[in-house]
């Protein structure tokens, strides 16, 4: 968390004991119930932030990771519709993320 906070130009909070969860779902449910803070991928919290159930006080930071779709030679192009669909979905998700960032001031 300290690295994320530094990216946003703020001092990191004091470290302390806390709970850990084995799955994002449990962690986000705990945060939604007011039991603490959570750091999660934007796609997992987008709806909750938009609905006001969670807040993103530091906004979101791009992870720098990306997905790559490979199509093997000799496949005959059967994968092309899927790759096109995947690219279209990624563009739509990016547009939603930008809208959310604008709405939350991130």
PDB file of N, CA and C in Angstrom:
ATOM      1  N   UNK A   1       0.821  -1.189   0.000  1.00  0.00           N
ATOM      2  CA  UNK A   1       0.000   0.000   0.000  1.00  0.00           C
ATOM      3  C   UNK A   1       0.864   1.253   0.000  1.00  0.00           C
ATOM      4  N   UNK A   2       2.000   1.178   0.669  1.00  0.00           N
ATOM      5  CA  UNK A   2       2.863   2.355   0.739  1.00  0.00           C
ATOM      6  C   UNK A   2       3.274   2.827  -0.645  1.00  0.00           C
ATOM      7  N   UNK A   3       3.582   1.878  -1.538  1.00  0.00           N
ATOM      8  CA  UNK A   3       3.967   2.249  -2.901  1.00  0.00           C
ATOM      9  C   UNK A   3       2.850   2.964  -3.626  1.00  0.00           C
ATOM     10  N   UNK A   4       1.625   2.488  -3.475  1.00  0.00           N
ATOM     11  CA  UNK A   4       0.466   3.116  -4.109  1.00  0.00           C
ATOM     12  C   UNK A   4       0.275   4.520  -3.571  1.00  0.00           C
ATOM     13  N   UNK A   5       0.399   4.671  -2.265  1.00  0.00           N
ATOM     14  CA  UNK A   5       0.215   5.980  -1.655  1.00  0.00           C
ATOM     15  C   UNK A   5       1.303   6.935  -2.118  1.00  0.00           C
ATOM     16  N   UNK A   6       2.540   6.454  -2.208  1.00  0.00           N
ATOM     17  CA  UNK A   6       3.632   7.317  -2.683  1.00  0.00           C
ATOM     18  C   UNK A   6       3.396   7.768  -4.118  1.00  0.00           C
ATOM     19  N   UNK A   7       2.832   6.884  -4.948  1.00  0.00           N
ATOM     20  CA  UNK A   7       2.535   7.254  -6.332  1.00  0.00           C
ATOM     21  C   UNK A   7       1.595   8.449  -6.355  1.00  0.00           C
ATOM     22  N   UNK A   8       0.685   8.497  -5.392  1.00  0.00           N
ATOM     23  CA  UNK A   8      -0.278   9.592  -5.314  1.00  0.00           C
ATOM     24  C   UNK A   8       0.252  10.795  -4.542  1.00  0.00           C
ATOM     25  N   UNK A   9       1.538  10.731  -4.104  1.00  0.00           N
ATOM     26  CA  UNK A   9       2.147  11.862  -3.436  1.00  0.00           C
ATOM     27  C   UNK A   9       1.704  12.069  -2.007  1.00  0.00           C
ATOM     28  N   UNK A  10       1.303  11.012  -1.343  1.00  0.00           N
ATOM     29  CA  UNK A  10       0.871  11.109   0.045  1.00  0.00           C
ATOM     30  C   UNK A  10       1.762  10.229   0.909  1.00  0.00           C
ATOM     31  N   UNK A  11       1.790  10.520   2.198  1.00  0.00           N
ATOM     32  CA  UNK A  11       2.560   9.696   3.128  1.00  0.00           C
ATOM     33  C   UNK A  11       1.797   8.400   3.400  1.00  0.00           C
ATOM     34  N   UNK A  12       2.496   7.282   3.460  1.00  0.00           N
ATOM     35  CA  UNK A  12       1.809   6.019   3.736  1.00  0.00           C
ATOM     36  C   UNK A  12       1.300   5.964   5.168  1.00  0.00           C
ATOM     37  N   UNK A  13       0.213   5.247   5.394  1.00  0.00           N
ATOM     38  CA  UNK A  13      -0.299   5.113   6.755  1.00  0.00           C
ATOM     39  C   UNK A  13       0.634   4.244   7.589  1.00  0.00           C
ATOM     40  N   UNK A  14       0.489   4.340   8.876  1.00  0.00           N
ATOM     41  CA  UNK A  14       1.273   3.499   9.776  1.00  0.00           C
ATOM     42  C   UNK A  14       0.877   2.045   9.593  1.00  0.00           C
ATOM     43  N   UNK A  15       1.859   1.173   9.580  1.00  0.00           N
ATOM     44  CA  UNK A  15       1.582  -0.253   9.457  1.00  0.00           C
ATOM     45  C   UNK A  15       1.049  -0.770  10.782  1.00  0.00           C
ATOM     46  N   UNK A  16       0.154  -1.699  10.711  1.00  0.00           N
ATOM     47  CA  UNK A  16      -0.403  -2.287  11.917  1.00  0.00           C
ATOM     48  C   UNK A  16      -0.909  -3.673  11.612  1.00  0.00           C
ATOM     49  N   UNK A  17      -1.348  -4.309  12.639  1.00  0.00           N
ATOM     50  CA  UNK A  17      -1.906  -5.635  12.438  1.00  0.00           C
ATOM     51  C   UNK A  17      -3.264  -5.495  11.779  1.00  0.00           C
ATOM     52  N   UNK A  18      -3.599  -6.451  11.002  1.00  0.00           N
ATOM     53  CA  UNK A  18      -4.891  -6.428  10.338  1.00  0.00           C
ATOM     54  C   UNK A  18      -5.285  -7.823   9.916  1.00  0.00           C
ATOM     55  N   UNK A  19      -6.419  -7.902   9.363  1.00  0.00           N
ATOM     56  CA  UNK A  19      -6.917  -9.193   8.887  1.00  0.00           C
ATOM     57  C   UNK A  19      -6.456  -9.419   7.459  1.00  0.00           C
ATOM     58  N   UNK A  20      -6.323 -10.653   7.123  1.00  0.00           N
ATOM     59  CA  UNK A  20      -6.047 -11.018   5.742  1.00  0.00           C
ATOM     60  C   UNK A  20      -7.137 -11.974   5.286  1.00  0.00           C
ATOM     61  N   UNK A  21      -7.422 -11.925   4.019  1.00  0.00           N
ATOM     62  CA  UNK A  21      -8.473 -12.762   3.439  1.00  0.00           C
ATOM     63  C   UNK A  21      -7.890 -13.528   2.267  1.00  0.00           C
ATOM     64  N   UNK A  22      -8.406 -14.701   2.060  1.00  0.00           N
ATOM     65  CA  UNK A  22      -7.869 -15.569   1.013  1.00  0.00           C
ATOM     66  C   UNK A  22      -8.449 -15.295  -0.368  1.00  0.00           C
ATOM     67  N   UNK A  23      -9.399 -14.400  -0.447  1.00  0.00           N
ATOM     68  CA  UNK A  23     -10.024 -14.115  -1.740  1.00  0.00           C
ATOM     69  C   UNK A  23     -10.472 -12.658  -1.757  1.00  0.00           C
ATOM     70  N   UNK A  24     -10.377 -12.028  -2.913  1.00  0.00           N
ATOM     71  CA  UNK A  24     -10.813 -10.637  -3.058  1.00  0.00           C
ATOM     72  C   UNK A  24     -12.251 -10.462  -2.581  1.00  0.00           C
ATOM     73  N   UNK A  25     -13.103 -11.426  -2.885  1.00  0.00           N
ATOM     74  CA  UNK A  25     -14.517 -11.304  -2.528  1.00  0.00           C
ATOM     75  C   UNK A  25     -14.682 -11.051  -1.033  1.00  0.00           C
ATOM     76  N   UNK A  26     -14.013 -11.841  -0.206  1.00  0.00           N
ATOM     77  CA  UNK A  26     -14.140 -11.695   1.240  1.00  0.00           C
ATOM     78  C   UNK A  26     -13.576 -10.353   1.711  1.00  0.00           C
ATOM     79  N   UNK A  27     -12.457  -9.959   1.134  1.00  0.00           N
ATOM     80  CA  UNK A  27     -11.843  -8.693   1.491  1.00  0.00           C
ATOM     81  C   UNK A  27     -12.771  -7.526   1.152  1.00  0.00           C
ATOM     82  N   UNK A  28     -13.365  -7.574  -0.020  1.00  0.00           N
ATOM     83  CA  UNK A  28     -14.234  -6.482  -0.444  1.00  0.00           C
ATOM     84  C   UNK A  28     -15.528  -6.458   0.359  1.00  0.00           C
ATOM     85  N   UNK A  29     -16.036  -7.611   0.728  1.00  0.00           N
ATOM     86  CA  UNK A  29     -17.224  -7.663   1.590  1.00  0.00           C
ATOM     87  C   UNK A  29     -16.914  -7.039   2.942  1.00  0.00           C
ATOM     88  N   UNK A  30     -15.731  -7.315   3.481  1.00  0.00           N
ATOM     89  CA  UNK A  30     -15.331  -6.734   4.763  1.00  0.00           C
ATOM     90  C   UNK A  30     -15.221  -5.213   4.640  1.00  0.00           C
ATOM     91  N   UNK A  31     -14.619  -4.735   3.577  1.00  0.00           N
ATOM     92  CA  UNK A  31     -14.491  -3.287   3.376  1.00  0.00           C
ATOM     93  C   UNK A  31     -15.860  -2.646   3.209  1.00  0.00           C
ATOM     94  N   UNK A  32     -16.738  -3.287   2.461  1.00  0.00           N
ATOM     95  CA  UNK A  32     -18.093  -2.766   2.259  1.00  0.00           C
ATOM     96  C   UNK A  32     -18.850  -2.697   3.589  1.00  0.00           C
ATOM     97  N   UNK A  33     -18.570  -3.640   4.480  1.00  0.00           N
ATOM     98  CA  UNK A  33     -19.219  -3.656   5.792  1.00  0.00           C
ATOM     99  C   UNK A  33     -18.578  -2.675   6.766  1.00  0.00           C
ATOM    100  N   UNK A  34     -17.550  -1.955   6.328  1.00  0.00           N
ATOM    101  CA  UNK A  34     -16.918  -0.960   7.177  1.00  0.00           C
ATOM    102  C   UNK A  34     -15.868  -1.509   8.119  1.00  0.00           C
ATOM    103  N   UNK A  35     -15.337  -2.690   7.816  1.00  0.00           N
ATOM    104  CA  UNK A  35     -14.357  -3.317   8.698  1.00  0.00           C
ATOM    105  C   UNK A  35     -12.918  -2.908   8.413  1.00  0.00           C
ATOM    106  N   UNK A  36     -12.707  -2.073   7.424  1.00  0.00           N
ATOM    107  CA  UNK A  36     -11.345  -1.641   7.126  1.00  0.00           C
ATOM    108  C   UNK A  36     -11.213  -1.196   5.688  1.00  0.00           C
ATOM    109  N   UNK A  37      -9.978  -1.116   5.240  1.00  0.00           N
ATOM    110  CA  UNK A  37      -9.682  -0.686   3.879  1.00  0.00           C
ATOM    111  C   UNK A  37      -9.217  -1.875   3.054  1.00  0.00           C
ATOM    112  N   UNK A  38      -9.282  -1.708   1.753  1.00  0.00           N
ATOM    113  CA  UNK A  38      -8.866  -2.778   0.850  1.00  0.00           C
ATOM    114  C   UNK A  38      -8.250  -2.161  -0.395  1.00  0.00           C
ATOM    115  N   UNK A  39      -7.322  -2.879  -0.969  1.00  0.00           N
ATOM    116  CA  UNK A  39      -6.753  -2.498  -2.262  1.00  0.00           C
ATOM    117  C   UNK A  39      -7.108  -3.617  -3.222  1.00  0.00           C
ATOM    118  N   UNK A  40      -7.771  -3.258  -4.308  1.00  0.00           N
ATOM    119  CA  UNK A  40      -8.257  -4.269  -5.243  1.00  0.00           C
ATOM    120  C   UNK A  40      -8.205  -3.727  -6.658  1.00  0.00           C
ATOM    121  N   UNK A  41      -8.197  -4.620  -7.635  1.00  0.00           N
ATOM    122  CA  UNK A  41      -8.253  -4.174  -9.027  1.00  0.00           C
ATOM    123  C   UNK A  41      -9.540  -3.380  -9.293  1.00  0.00           C
ATOM    124  N   UNK A  42      -9.403  -2.351 -10.062  1.00  0.00           N
ATOM    125  CA  UNK A  42     -10.533  -1.474 -10.360  1.00  0.00           C
ATOM    126  C   UNK A  42     -11.739  -2.234 -10.884  1.00  0.00           C
ATOM    127  N   UNK A  43     -11.511  -3.186 -11.751  1.00  0.00           N
ATOM    128  CA  UNK A  43     -12.626  -3.901 -12.351  1.00  0.00           C
ATOM    129  C   UNK A  43     -13.481  -4.605 -11.290  1.00  0.00           C
ATOM    130  N   UNK A  44     -12.887  -4.981 -10.167  1.00  0.00           N
ATOM    131  CA  UNK A  44     -13.639  -5.672  -9.119  1.00  0.00           C
ATOM    132  C   UNK A  44     -14.452  -4.727  -8.240  1.00  0.00           C
ATOM    133  N   UNK A  45     -14.100  -3.445  -8.215  1.00  0.00           N
ATOM    134  CA  UNK A  45     -14.797  -2.505  -7.336  1.00  0.00           C
ATOM    135  C   UNK A  45     -15.554  -1.416  -8.082  1.00  0.00           C
ATOM    136  N   UNK A  46     -15.474  -1.423  -9.376  1.00  0.00           N
ATOM    137  CA  UNK A  46     -16.074  -0.350 -10.178  1.00  0.00           C
ATOM    138  C   UNK A  46     -17.544  -0.124  -9.843  1.00  0.00           C
ATOM    139  N   UNK A  47     -18.334  -1.172  -9.800  1.00  0.00           N
ATOM    140  CA  UNK A  47     -19.762  -1.013  -9.528  1.00  0.00           C
ATOM    141  C   UNK A  47     -20.018  -0.514  -8.110  1.00  0.00           C
ATOM    142  N   UNK A  48     -19.254  -1.025  -7.136  1.00  0.00           N
ATOM    143  CA  UNK A  48     -19.428  -0.592  -5.748  1.00  0.00           C
ATOM    144  C   UNK A  48     -19.022   0.860  -5.554  1.00  0.00           C
ATOM    145  N   UNK A  49     -17.980   1.301  -6.235  1.00  0.00           N
ATOM    146  CA  UNK A  49     -17.575   2.712  -6.151  1.00  0.00           C
ATOM    147  C   UNK A  49     -18.638   3.588  -6.803  1.00  0.00           C
ATOM    148  N   UNK A  50     -19.123   3.188  -7.958  1.00  0.00           N
ATOM    149  CA  UNK A  50     -20.145   3.970  -8.661  1.00  0.00           C
ATOM    150  C   UNK A  50     -21.426   4.070  -7.835  1.00  0.00           C
ATOM    151  N   UNK A  51     -21.749   3.009  -7.083  1.00  0.00           N
ATOM    152  CA  UNK A  51     -22.971   2.995  -6.275  1.00  0.00           C
ATOM    153  C   UNK A  51     -22.771   3.644  -4.907  1.00  0.00           C
ATOM    154  N   UNK A  52     -21.531   4.015  -4.584  1.00  0.00           N
ATOM    155  CA  UNK A  52     -21.270   4.657  -3.315  1.00  0.00           C
ATOM    156  C   UNK A  52     -21.069   3.699  -2.147  1.00  0.00           C
ATOM    157  N   UNK A  53     -21.003   2.399  -2.418  1.00  0.00           N
ATOM    158  CA  UNK A  53     -20.769   1.429  -1.345  1.00  0.00           C
ATOM    159  C   UNK A  53     -19.304   1.405  -0.913  1.00  0.00           C
ATOM    160  N   UNK A  54     -18.408   1.731  -1.832  1.00  0.00           N
ATOM    161  CA  UNK A  54     -16.981   1.837  -1.549  1.00  0.00           C
ATOM    162  C   UNK A  54     -16.498   3.169  -2.096  1.00  0.00           C
ATOM    163  N   UNK A  55     -15.378   3.638  -1.592  1.00  0.00           N
ATOM    164  CA  UNK A  55     -14.759   4.852  -2.124  1.00  0.00           C
ATOM    165  C   UNK A  55     -13.339   4.512  -2.565  1.00  0.00           C
ATOM    166  N   UNK A  56     -12.847   5.296  -3.473  1.00  0.00           N
ATOM    167  CA  UNK A  56     -11.465   5.147  -3.950  1.00  0.00           C
ATOM    168  C   UNK A  56     -10.750   6.454  -3.640  1.00  0.00           C
ATOM    169  N   UNK A  57     -10.331   6.647  -2.370  1.00  0.00           N
ATOM    170  CA  UNK A  57      -9.785   7.949  -1.985  1.00  0.00           C
ATOM    171  C   UNK A  57      -8.515   8.343  -2.719  1.00  0.00           C
ATOM    172  N   UNK A  58      -7.760   7.375  -3.220  1.00  0.00           N
ATOM    173  CA  UNK A  58      -6.541   7.677  -3.953  1.00  0.00           C
ATOM    174  C   UNK A  58      -6.713   7.452  -5.441  1.00  0.00           C
ATOM    175  N   UNK A  59      -7.928   7.163  -5.879  1.00  0.00           N
ATOM    176  CA  UNK A  59      -8.161   6.868  -7.285  1.00  0.00           C
ATOM    177  C   UNK A  59      -7.595   5.513  -7.643  1.00  0.00           C
ATOM    178  N   UNK A  60      -7.285   5.331  -8.897  1.00  0.00           N
ATOM    179  CA  UNK A  60      -6.756   4.067  -9.385  1.00  0.00           C
ATOM    180  C   UNK A  60      -5.457   4.315 -10.121  1.00  0.00           C
ATOM    181  N   UNK A  61      -4.576   3.357 -10.033  1.00  0.00           N
ATOM    182  CA  UNK A  61      -3.277   3.448 -10.695  1.00  0.00           C
ATOM    183  C   UNK A  61      -3.176   2.302 -11.687  1.00  0.00           C
ATOM    184  N   UNK A  62      -2.793   2.616 -12.906  1.00  0.00           N
ATOM    185  CA  UNK A  62      -2.622   1.571 -13.918  1.00  0.00           C
ATOM    186  C   UNK A  62      -1.557   0.587 -13.458  1.00  0.00           C
ATOM    187  N   UNK A  63      -1.823  -0.672 -13.649  1.00  0.00           N
ATOM    188  CA  UNK A  63      -0.885  -1.702 -13.186  1.00  0.00           C
ATOM    189  C   UNK A  63       0.307  -1.867 -14.120  1.00  0.00           C
ATOM    190  N   UNK A  64       0.138  -1.436 -15.354  1.00  0.00           N
ATOM    191  CA  UNK A  64       1.203  -1.638 -16.323  1.00  0.00           C
ATOM    192  C   UNK A  64       1.147  -3.014 -16.973  1.00  0.00           C
ATOM    193  N   UNK A  65       0.222  -3.833 -16.507  1.00  0.00           N
ATOM    194  CA  UNK A  65       0.076  -5.163 -17.085  1.00  0.00           C
ATOM    195  C   UNK A  65      -0.844  -5.082 -18.295  1.00  0.00           C
ATOM    196  N   UNK A  66      -0.736  -6.065 -19.144  1.00  0.00           N
ATOM    197  CA  UNK A  66      -1.593  -6.091 -20.321  1.00  0.00           C
ATOM    198  C   UNK A  66      -1.855  -7.528 -20.729  1.00  0.00           C
ATOM    199  N   UNK A  67      -2.877  -7.684 -21.511  1.00  0.00           N
ATOM    200  CA  UNK A  67      -3.228  -8.997 -22.042  1.00  0.00           C
ATOM    201  C   UNK A  67      -2.801  -9.059 -23.500  1.00  0.00           C
ATOM    202  N   UNK A  68      -2.437 -10.231 -23.939  1.00  0.00           N
ATOM    203  CA  UNK A  68      -2.034 -10.434 -25.323  1.00  0.00           C
ATOM    204  C   UNK A  68      -2.799 -11.622 -25.870  1.00  0.00           C
ATOM    205  N   UNK A  69      -3.395 -11.455 -27.026  1.00  0.00           N
ATOM    206  CA  UNK A  69      -4.088 -12.560 -27.700  1.00  0.00           C
ATOM    207  C   UNK A  69      -3.205 -13.027 -28.857  1.00  0.00           C
ATOM    208  N   UNK A  70      -2.858 -14.274 -28.844  1.00  0.00           N
ATOM    209  CA  UNK A  70      -2.018 -14.839 -29.890  1.00  0.00           C
ATOM    210  C   UNK A  70      -2.866 -15.702 -30.819  1.00  0.00           C
ATOM    211  N   UNK A  71      -2.553 -15.633 -32.081  1.00  0.00           N
ATOM    212  CA  UNK A  71      -3.228 -16.527 -33.018  1.00  0.00           C
ATOM    213  C   UNK A  71      -2.164 -17.325 -33.774  1.00  0.00           C
ATOM    214  N   UNK A  72      -2.192 -18.636 -33.605  1.00  0.00           N
ATOM    215  CA  UNK A  72      -1.165 -19.482 -34.219  1.00  0.00           C
ATOM    216  C   UNK A  72      -1.270 -19.512 -35.745  1.00  0.00           C
ATOM    217  N   UNK A  73      -0.117 -19.670 -36.368  1.00  0.00           N
ATOM    218  CA  UNK A  73      -0.111 -19.813 -37.827  1.00  0.00           C
ATOM    219  C   UNK A  73      -0.877 -21.068 -38.199  1.00  0.00           C
ATOM    220  N   UNK A  74      -1.556 -21.005 -39.305  1.00  0.00           N
ATOM    221  CA  UNK A  74      -2.280 -22.165 -39.796  1.00  0.00           C
ATOM    222  C   UNK A  74      -3.618 -22.392 -39.118  1.00  0.00           C
ATOM    223  N   UNK A  75      -4.072 -21.427 -38.345  1.00  0.00           N
ATOM    224  CA  UNK A  75      -5.349 -21.614 -37.656  1.00  0.00           C
ATOM    225  C   UNK A  75      -6.535 -21.303 -38.561  1.00  0.00           C
ATOM    226  N   UNK A  76      -6.254 -20.718 -39.691  1.00  0.00           N
ATOM    227  CA  UNK A  76      -7.326 -20.411 -40.626  1.00  0.00           C
ATOM    228  C   UNK A  76      -8.159 -19.212 -40.229  1.00  0.00           C
ATOM    229  N   UNK A  77      -7.744 -18.482 -39.212  1.00  0.00           N
ATOM    230  CA  UNK A  77      -8.466 -17.275 -38.809  1.00  0.00           C
ATOM    231  C   UNK A  77      -9.696 -17.528 -37.959  1.00  0.00           C
ATOM    232  N   UNK A  78      -9.881 -18.747 -37.496  1.00  0.00           N
ATOM    233  CA  UNK A  78     -11.071 -19.062 -36.692  1.00  0.00           C
ATOM    234  C   UNK A  78     -11.130 -18.246 -35.400  1.00  0.00           C
ATOM    235  N   UNK A  79      -9.971 -17.832 -34.918  1.00  0.00           N
ATOM    236  CA  UNK A  79      -9.923 -17.092 -33.662  1.00  0.00           C
ATOM    237  C   UNK A  79     -10.205 -15.601 -33.840  1.00  0.00           C
ATOM    238  N   UNK A  80     -10.201 -15.137 -35.077  1.00  0.00           N
ATOM    239  CA  UNK A  80     -10.339 -13.708 -35.356  1.00  0.00           C
ATOM    240  C   UNK A  80     -11.580 -13.079 -34.735  1.00  0.00           C
ATOM    241  N   UNK A  81     -12.767 -13.667 -34.865  1.00  0.00           N
ATOM    242  CA  UNK A  81     -13.954 -13.048 -34.233  1.00  0.00           C
ATOM    243  C   UNK A  81     -13.798 -12.907 -32.711  1.00  0.00           C
ATOM    244  N   UNK A  82     -13.187 -13.899 -32.089  1.00  0.00           N
ATOM    245  CA  UNK A  82     -12.978 -13.815 -30.645  1.00  0.00           C
ATOM    246  C   UNK A  82     -12.022 -12.690 -30.295  1.00  0.00           C
ATOM    247  N   UNK A  83     -10.922 -12.578 -31.023  1.00  0.00           N
ATOM    248  CA  UNK A  83      -9.940 -11.532 -30.748  1.00  0.00           C
ATOM    249  C   UNK A  83     -10.561 -10.155 -30.975  1.00  0.00           C
ATOM    250  N   UNK A  84     -11.365 -10.017 -32.003  1.00  0.00           N
ATOM    251  CA  UNK A  84     -12.054  -8.747 -32.265  1.00  0.00           C
ATOM    252  C   UNK A  84     -13.006  -8.421 -31.121  1.00  0.00           C
ATOM    253  N   UNK A  85     -13.780  -9.416 -30.678  1.00  0.00           N
ATOM    254  CA  UNK A  85     -14.704  -9.212 -29.575  1.00  0.00           C
ATOM    255  C   UNK A  85     -13.940  -8.811 -28.315  1.00  0.00           C
ATOM    256  N   UNK A  86     -12.842  -9.485 -28.045  1.00  0.00           N
ATOM    257  CA  UNK A  86     -12.035  -9.208 -26.861  1.00  0.00           C
ATOM    258  C   UNK A  86     -11.496  -7.776 -26.891  1.00  0.00           C
ATOM    259  N   UNK A  87     -11.012  -7.348 -28.025  1.00  0.00           N
ATOM    260  CA  UNK A  87     -10.494  -5.986 -28.169  1.00  0.00           C
ATOM    261  C   UNK A  87     -11.611  -4.959 -27.973  1.00  0.00           C
ATOM    262  N   UNK A  88     -12.787  -5.237 -28.504  1.00  0.00           N
ATOM    263  CA  UNK A  88     -13.923  -4.325 -28.329  1.00  0.00           C
ATOM    264  C   UNK A  88     -14.322  -4.223 -26.858  1.00  0.00           C
ATOM    265  N   UNK A  89     -14.337  -5.341 -26.157  1.00  0.00           N
ATOM    266  CA  UNK A  89     -14.678  -5.340 -24.722  1.00  0.00           C
ATOM    267  C   UNK A  89     -13.637  -4.550 -23.937  1.00  0.00           C
ATOM    268  N   UNK A  90     -12.378  -4.714 -24.283  1.00  0.00           N
ATOM    269  CA  UNK A  90     -11.320  -3.987 -23.579  1.00  0.00           C
ATOM    270  C   UNK A  90     -11.485  -2.483 -23.770  1.00  0.00           C
ATOM    271  N   UNK A  91     -11.825  -2.065 -24.969  1.00  0.00           N
ATOM    272  CA  UNK A  91     -12.050  -0.638 -25.227  1.00  0.00           C
ATOM    273  C   UNK A  91     -13.242  -0.124 -24.430  1.00  0.00           C
ATOM    274  N   UNK A  92     -14.309  -0.915 -24.357  1.00  0.00           N
ATOM    275  CA  UNK A  92     -15.488  -0.513 -23.593  1.00  0.00           C
ATOM    276  C   UNK A  92     -15.162  -0.417 -22.104  1.00  0.00           C
ATOM    277  N   UNK A  93     -14.400  -1.370 -21.579  1.00  0.00           N
ATOM    278  CA  UNK A  93     -14.009  -1.339 -20.169  1.00  0.00           C
ATOM    279  C   UNK A  93     -13.131  -0.124 -19.881  1.00  0.00           C
ATOM    280  N   UNK A  94     -12.248   0.199 -20.803  1.00  0.00           N
ATOM    281  CA  UNK A  94     -11.383   1.360 -20.626  1.00  0.00           C
ATOM    282  C   UNK A  94     -12.220   2.633 -20.577  1.00  0.00           C
ATOM    283  N   UNK A  95     -13.226   2.726 -21.441  1.00  0.00           N
ATOM    284  CA  UNK A  95     -14.101   3.902 -21.437  1.00  0.00           C
ATOM    285  C   UNK A  95     -14.844   4.011 -20.108  1.00  0.00           C
ATOM    286  N   UNK A  96     -15.335   2.890 -19.585  1.00  0.00           N
ATOM    287  CA  UNK A  96     -16.015   2.897 -18.284  1.00  0.00           C
ATOM    288  C   UNK A  96     -15.071   3.324 -17.170  1.00  0.00           C
ATOM    289  N   UNK A  97     -13.835   2.850 -17.226  1.00  0.00           N
ATOM    290  CA  UNK A  97     -12.857   3.214 -16.206  1.00  0.00           C
ATOM    291  C   UNK A  97     -12.579   4.710 -16.234  1.00  0.00           C
ATOM    292  N   UNK A  98     -12.494   5.270 -17.414  1.00  0.00           N
ATOM    293  CA  UNK A  98     -12.255   6.718 -17.525  1.00  0.00           C
ATOM    294  C   UNK A  98     -13.437   7.513 -16.983  1.00  0.00           C
ATOM    295  N   UNK A  99     -14.652   7.040 -17.259  1.00  0.00           N
ATOM    296  CA  UNK A  99     -15.846   7.715 -16.731  1.00  0.00           C
ATOM    297  C   UNK A  99     -15.854   7.664 -15.205  1.00  0.00           C
ATOM    298  N   UNK A 100     -15.527   6.507 -14.652  1.00  0.00           N
ATOM    299  CA  UNK A 100     -15.501   6.353 -13.201  1.00  0.00           C
ATOM    300  C   UNK A 100     -14.440   7.269 -12.602  1.00  0.00           C
ATOM    301  N   UNK A 101     -13.280   7.323 -13.219  1.00  0.00           N
ATOM    302  CA  UNK A 101     -12.216   8.196 -12.709  1.00  0.00           C
ATOM    303  C   UNK A 101     -12.662   9.653 -12.720  1.00  0.00           C
ATOM    304  N   UNK A 102     -13.345  10.051 -13.776  1.00  0.00           N
ATOM    305  CA  UNK A 102     -13.834  11.429 -13.852  1.00  0.00           C
ATOM    306  C   UNK A 102     -14.899  11.696 -12.794  1.00  0.00           C
ATOM    307  N   UNK A 103     -15.765  10.724 -12.563  1.00  0.00           N
ATOM    308  CA  UNK A 103     -16.854  10.886 -11.597  1.00  0.00           C
ATOM    309  C   UNK A 103     -16.356  10.915 -10.159  1.00  0.00           C
ATOM    310  N   UNK A 104     -15.271  10.193  -9.886  1.00  0.00           N
ATOM    311  CA  UNK A 104     -14.758  10.129  -8.511  1.00  0.00           C
ATOM    312  C   UNK A 104     -13.623  11.104  -8.274  1.00  0.00           C
ATOM    313  N   UNK A 105     -13.234  11.843  -9.312  1.00  0.00           N
ATOM    314  CA  UNK A 105     -12.152  12.803  -9.168  1.00  0.00           C
ATOM    315  C   UNK A 105     -10.779  12.167  -9.087  1.00  0.00           C
ATOM    316  N   UNK A 106     -10.693  10.919  -9.521  1.00  0.00           N
ATOM    317  CA  UNK A 106      -9.406  10.212  -9.433  1.00  0.00           C
ATOM    318  C   UNK A 106      -8.503  10.577 -10.580  1.00  0.00           C
TER     319      UNK A 106
END
